[in-house]
Tab-separated table of C-alpha atoms in Angstrom:
chain	number	residue	atom	x	y	z
C	192	MET	CA	14.261	70.035	-35.798
C	193	ARG	CA	13.751	67.663	-38.388
C	194	LEU	CA	13.597	64.421	-36.235
C	195	ASP	CA	17.576	63.543	-38.716
C	196	ARG	CA	19.095	66.119	-37.509
C	197	PHE	CA	17.607	65.833	-34.000
C	198	LEU	CA	19.769	62.574	-34.461
C	199	SER	CA	22.606	63.231	-36.002
C	200	ASN	CA	23.579	66.303	-32.859
C	201	PHE	CA	24.361	63.586	-30.539
C	202	PRO	CA	28.422	62.785	-31.269
C	203	GLU	CA	27.731	59.145	-32.002
C	204	PHE	CA	25.468	59.505	-34.398
C	205	ASN	CA	25.828	60.974	-37.886
C	206	ARG	CA	23.700	61.681	-40.725
C	207	LEU	CA	23.897	58.036	-42.462
C	208	ASP	CA	23.881	57.033	-38.715
C	209	ALA	CA	19.777	58.591	-38.119
C	210	ARG	CA	19.076	57.555	-41.651
C	211	LEU	CA	19.324	53.795	-40.761
C	212	LEU	CA	17.983	53.930	-36.801
C	213	LEU	CA	14.890	55.747	-38.913
C	214	ALA	CA	14.747	53.374	-41.045
C	215	ALA	CA	15.332	50.126	-39.109
C	216	GLY	CA	12.298	51.958	-36.788
C	217	ARG	CA	14.128	52.325	-33.561
C	218	VAL	CA	12.658	55.553	-32.966
C	219	ARG	CA	9.928	56.722	-30.847
C	220	VAL	CA	8.423	59.827	-30.646
C	221	ASP	CA	5.535	60.711	-27.685
C	222	GLY	CA	5.594	56.428	-28.216
C	223	GLU	CA	4.967	56.397	-31.907
C	224	ARG	CA	7.770	54.189	-33.821
C	225	VAL	CA	8.867	57.023	-36.692
C	226	THR	CA	10.468	56.540	-39.671
C	227	ASP	CA	10.494	59.559	-41.407
C	228	GLY	CA	13.768	61.856	-40.485
C	229	ARG	CA	11.551	65.360	-42.084
C	230	CYS	CA	9.320	64.332	-38.792
C	231	ASP	CA	9.250	68.275	-37.098
C	232	ILE	CA	10.343	68.218	-33.515
C	233	ARG	CA	9.856	70.211	-30.828
C	234	GLU	CA	11.094	70.534	-27.119
C	235	PHE	CA	7.701	69.264	-25.866
C	236	GLN	CA	8.051	66.067	-27.277
C	237	ARG	CA	9.233	62.242	-26.226
C	238	VAL	CA	12.221	60.832	-27.949
C	239	GLU	CA	13.722	57.633	-27.432
C	240	LEU	CA	15.857	54.894	-28.956
C	241	ASP	CA	14.792	52.072	-28.277
C	242	GLN	CA	14.936	51.845	-24.393
C	243	ARG	CA	17.124	55.001	-23.675
C	244	VAL	CA	15.182	58.930	-23.780
C	245	LEU	CA	17.301	61.842	-25.731
C	246	GLN	CA	15.051	63.626	-25.119
C	247	ALA	CA	12.493	63.625	-21.632
C	248	GLY	CA	10.561	66.003	-22.863
C	249	LYS	CA	8.054	68.472	-21.559
C	250	PRO	CA	4.403	69.888	-21.067
C	251	ALA	CA	3.516	73.014	-23.413
C	252	ARG	CA	1.685	75.317	-20.780
C	253	TYR	CA	-0.965	77.815	-21.723
C	254	ILE	CA	-1.829	80.769	-19.366
C	255	MET	CA	-4.974	83.692	-19.338
C	256	LEU	CA	-4.305	86.209	-16.630
C	257	TYR	CA	-6.439	89.160	-15.988
C	258	LYS	CA	-3.523	91.977	-15.588
C	259	PRO	CA	-4.331	94.343	-12.458
C	260	SER	CA	-2.848	97.458	-13.247
C	261	GLY	CA	0.812	98.306	-10.993
C	262	HIS	CA	2.082	94.867	-12.794
C	263	VAL	CA	4.791	95.341	-15.487
C	264	SER	CA	4.382	93.027	-17.802
C	265	ALA	CA	8.149	91.192	-18.343
C	266	THR	CA	9.771	87.988	-16.373
C	267	GLU	CA	11.999	91.019	-13.799
C	268	HIS	CA	12.108	94.293	-13.547
C	269	PRO	CA	14.097	96.366	-11.303
C	270	ASP	CA	11.034	98.280	-9.786
C	271	HIS	CA	7.889	96.727	-10.054
C	272	PRO	CA	6.449	93.995	-9.244
C	273	THR	CA	5.837	91.419	-12.686
C	274	VAL	CA	2.847	89.316	-13.996
C	275	LEU	CA	5.013	86.337	-13.512
C	276	ASP	CA	5.015	87.558	-10.011
C	277	LEU	CA	1.136	86.693	-9.930
C	278	LEU	CA	1.382	82.895	-10.946
C	279	ASP	CA	1.437	79.938	-8.567
C	280	GLU	CA	3.202	77.955	-11.184
C	281	PRO	CA	6.875	75.752	-10.976
C	282	ASP	CA	9.370	76.796	-13.694
C	283	LYS	CA	8.622	80.625	-14.161
C	284	HIS	CA	11.536	80.808	-15.376
C	285	GLU	CA	10.669	79.000	-18.767
C	286	LEU	CA	8.250	81.042	-19.276
C	287	HIS	CA	7.215	84.312	-21.827
C	288	LEU	CA	4.114	86.905	-22.924
C	289	GLY	CA	2.051	86.680	-26.198
C	290	GLY	CA	2.791	90.599	-25.716
C	291	ARG	CA	1.935	93.193	-23.080
C	292	LEU	CA	0.513	95.739	-21.698
C	293	ASP	CA	1.395	98.889	-20.025
C	294	LEU	CA	2.167	98.774	-16.241
C	295	THR	CA	-1.302	100.748	-15.269
C	296	THR	CA	-3.405	98.229	-18.314
C	297	THR	CA	-5.173	96.057	-17.249
C	298	GLY	CA	-7.521	93.121	-18.605
C	299	LEU	CA	-6.265	90.581	-21.344
C	300	LEU	CA	-2.712	88.393	-20.992
C	301	LEU	CA	-1.639	85.786	-22.702
C	302	ILE	CA	1.874	83.126	-21.375
C	303	THR	CA	3.279	80.039	-22.558
C	304	ASN	CA	6.118	78.233	-23.069
C	305	ASP	CA	5.782	78.047	-26.066
C	306	GLY	CA	8.115	80.355	-28.437
C	307	GLN	CA	6.385	78.950	-31.767
C	308	TRP	CA	2.922	79.790	-30.682
C	309	SER	CA	3.260	83.147	-29.237
C	310	ARG	CA	4.931	83.987	-32.580
C	311	ARG	CA	1.687	83.149	-33.953
C	312	LEU	CA	0.298	85.004	-31.756
C	313	THR	CA	2.481	88.180	-32.054
C	314	LEU	CA	3.205	88.707	-34.692
C	315	PRO	CA	2.879	91.930	-36.984
C	316	GLY	CA	1.438	90.099	-40.151
C	317	SER	CA	-0.868	87.789	-37.864
C	318	LYS	CA	-3.679	91.038	-37.868
C	319	GLN	CA	-4.998	89.171	-34.492
C	320	PRO	CA	-7.694	91.461	-33.535
C	321	LYS	CA	-6.555	92.764	-30.060
C	322	VAL	CA	-10.291	94.887	-28.133
C	323	TYR	CA	-9.838	97.702	-25.673
C	324	LEU	CA	-12.524	99.165	-23.203
C	325	VAL	CA	-10.806	103.728	-22.799
C	326	GLU	CA	-12.368	105.940	-20.463
C	327	THR	CA	-10.819	109.385	-21.295
C	328	ALA	CA	-10.232	112.458	-19.638
C	329	ASP	CA	-12.631	114.541	-22.319
C	330	PRO	CA	-15.834	114.068	-24.764
C	331	ILE	CA	-14.577	111.567	-27.155
C	332	ALA	CA	-16.440	113.029	-30.235
C	333	ASP	CA	-17.968	111.303	-33.198
C	334	GLU	CA	-14.837	112.783	-35.826
C	335	TYR	CA	-13.089	110.107	-33.621
C	336	VAL	CA	-14.533	107.361	-34.858
C	337	GLU	CA	-13.177	108.085	-39.141
C	338	THR	CA	-10.248	109.207	-37.964
C	339	PHE	CA	-9.246	106.111	-36.353
C	340	ALA	CA	-10.657	104.133	-39.761
C	341	ARG	CA	-8.749	105.811	-41.526
C	342	GLY	CA	-5.568	105.008	-39.903
C	343	LEU	CA	-3.393	107.644	-38.296
C	344	TYR	CA	0.207	108.607	-39.308
C	345	PHE	CA	3.393	108.286	-36.417
C	346	ALA	CA	6.386	110.309	-37.286
C	347	PHE	CA	8.184	108.478	-35.300
C	348	GLU	CA	8.492	105.179	-36.707
C	349	ASP	CA	7.253	106.904	-39.964
C	350	LEU	CA	4.147	104.561	-40.760
C	351	THR	CA	0.682	105.161	-40.662
C	352	THR	CA	-1.337	103.497	-38.462
C	353	LEU	CA	-4.180	100.344	-40.089
C	354	PRO	CA	-7.603	100.960	-39.826
C	355	ALA	CA	-9.488	100.892	-36.906
C	356	GLN	CA	-12.895	100.684	-35.202
C	357	LEU	CA	-14.369	102.411	-32.220
C	358	GLU	CA	-17.383	102.499	-30.657
C	359	ILE	CA	-18.327	105.398	-28.898
C	360	LEU	CA	-20.021	103.339	-25.650
C	361	ASP	CA	-20.611	106.704	-23.590
C	362	THR	CA	-19.262	111.409	-23.158
C	363	ARG	CA	-16.225	109.214	-22.519
C	364	LYS	CA	-15.862	105.496	-22.783
C	365	ALA	CA	-15.180	104.389	-25.743
C	366	ARG	CA	-14.587	100.611	-27.219
C	367	LEU	CA	-11.642	100.210	-29.588
C	368	THR	CA	-10.908	97.293	-31.687
C	369	LEU	CA	-6.370	97.252	-33.148
C	370	HIS	CA	-5.104	94.933	-35.253
C	371	GLU	CA	-1.273	95.878	-34.640
C	372	GLY	CA	0.201	96.755	-31.222
C	373	ARG	CA	2.987	99.653	-32.015
C	374	TYR	CA	4.401	101.572	-28.376
C	375	HIS	CA	2.203	102.979	-26.727
C	376	GLN	CA	-0.733	103.628	-29.209
C	377	VAL	CA	-3.917	103.652	-27.909
C	378	LYS	CA	-2.785	106.248	-25.820
C	379	ARG	CA	-1.214	108.345	-28.803
C	380	MET	CA	-4.480	107.978	-31.245
C	381	PHE	CA	-6.226	109.531	-28.489
C	382	GLY	CA	-3.632	112.168	-27.195
C	383	HIS	CA	-4.325	112.982	-31.058
C	384	PHE	CA	-6.952	114.606	-30.287
C	385	ARG	CA	-5.737	115.804	-27.687
C	386	ASN	CA	-7.603	113.502	-24.969
C	387	ARG	CA	-5.753	111.023	-22.319
C	388	VAL	CA	-6.990	108.008	-21.631
C	389	THR	CA	-7.282	107.651	-17.839
C	390	SER	CA	-8.703	103.815	-18.157
C	391	LEU	CA	-7.435	101.144	-20.331
C	392	HIS	CA	-8.780	97.918	-20.217
C	393	ARG	CA	-8.157	94.286	-22.563
C	394	GLU	CA	-11.395	93.142	-23.081
C	395	SER	CA	-9.639	90.319	-26.148
C	396	ILE	CA	-6.854	89.411	-28.578
C	397	GLY	CA	-8.392	86.721	-31.792
C	398	PRO	CA	-11.594	85.011	-30.718
C	399	LEU	CA	-10.067	84.798	-26.895
C	400	GLU	CA	-11.709	86.596	-24.188
C	401	LEU	CA	-11.366	87.091	-20.469
C	402	ASP	CA	-13.202	85.114	-18.630
C	403	PRO	CA	-16.563	87.480	-17.698
C	404	TRP	CA	-15.870	85.727	-14.111
C	405	MET	CA	-12.103	86.421	-13.272
C	406	GLN	CA	-10.664	89.296	-10.852
C	407	PRO	CA	-7.342	90.989	-11.354
C	408	GLY	CA	-4.359	88.797	-10.758
C	409	ASP	CA	-6.496	84.795	-11.051
C	410	TYR	CA	-4.900	83.180	-13.885
C	411	ARG	CA	-6.590	79.633	-15.667
C	412	SER	CA	-5.050	77.354	-18.295
C	413	LEU	CA	-6.465	77.732	-21.551
C	414	THR	CA	-7.843	75.028	-23.756
C	415	GLU	CA	-6.812	73.080	-26.596
C	416	ALA	CA	-9.814	74.336	-28.179
C	417	GLU	CA	-8.173	78.312	-26.612
C	418	VAL	CA	-4.208	77.020	-28.157
C	419	ALA	CA	-6.109	76.054	-31.412
C	420	CYS	CA	-7.867	79.510	-32.196
C	421	PHE	CA	-3.468	80.506	-32.536
């Protein structure tokens, strides 16, 4: 929200008051005087008028979680434990997921309280590559590689998937890179060949890889450089 609009939302100030307060240098954002009403204000920033705190601000939180199988990618669920149950963190109700993984899928999951950041991460237009390690019930044939690269038609959505890169690692094991996130997409792609996915693990999102030392259920905060990746 623009700073001038933020100020004018208080019942004692109108738009003219907001402009005058800013011009007089009476408004500080994160300790710095701001005179430009076009400055964008987020919920994480501290806003003060003279000695009065108009918004206390709060820390932005960015978490990498190694999701284990059996936990739902949701903030609450009536039948299964959720990924938030794995976190020993205050105010967990303020957190949400930057993308989802199926109940049995493991691997990298990002959790945050920053809505703008998570939207950049998950919007279809972002096309952040997501890399999965896939194991299947039947052998993976070479024809899968070309078919996935062309894209597969999903009748339910009436769309063709974006080109995906498949690297066959073993008879029943492959690494798949997607640039979108359709419903059960990996399982449906292999289902095109009537080949059941028996294990699915997300290794990375964009440039961010799951830490190799982490075990299922482990989590840590992202570094500033990692947050800036998205």
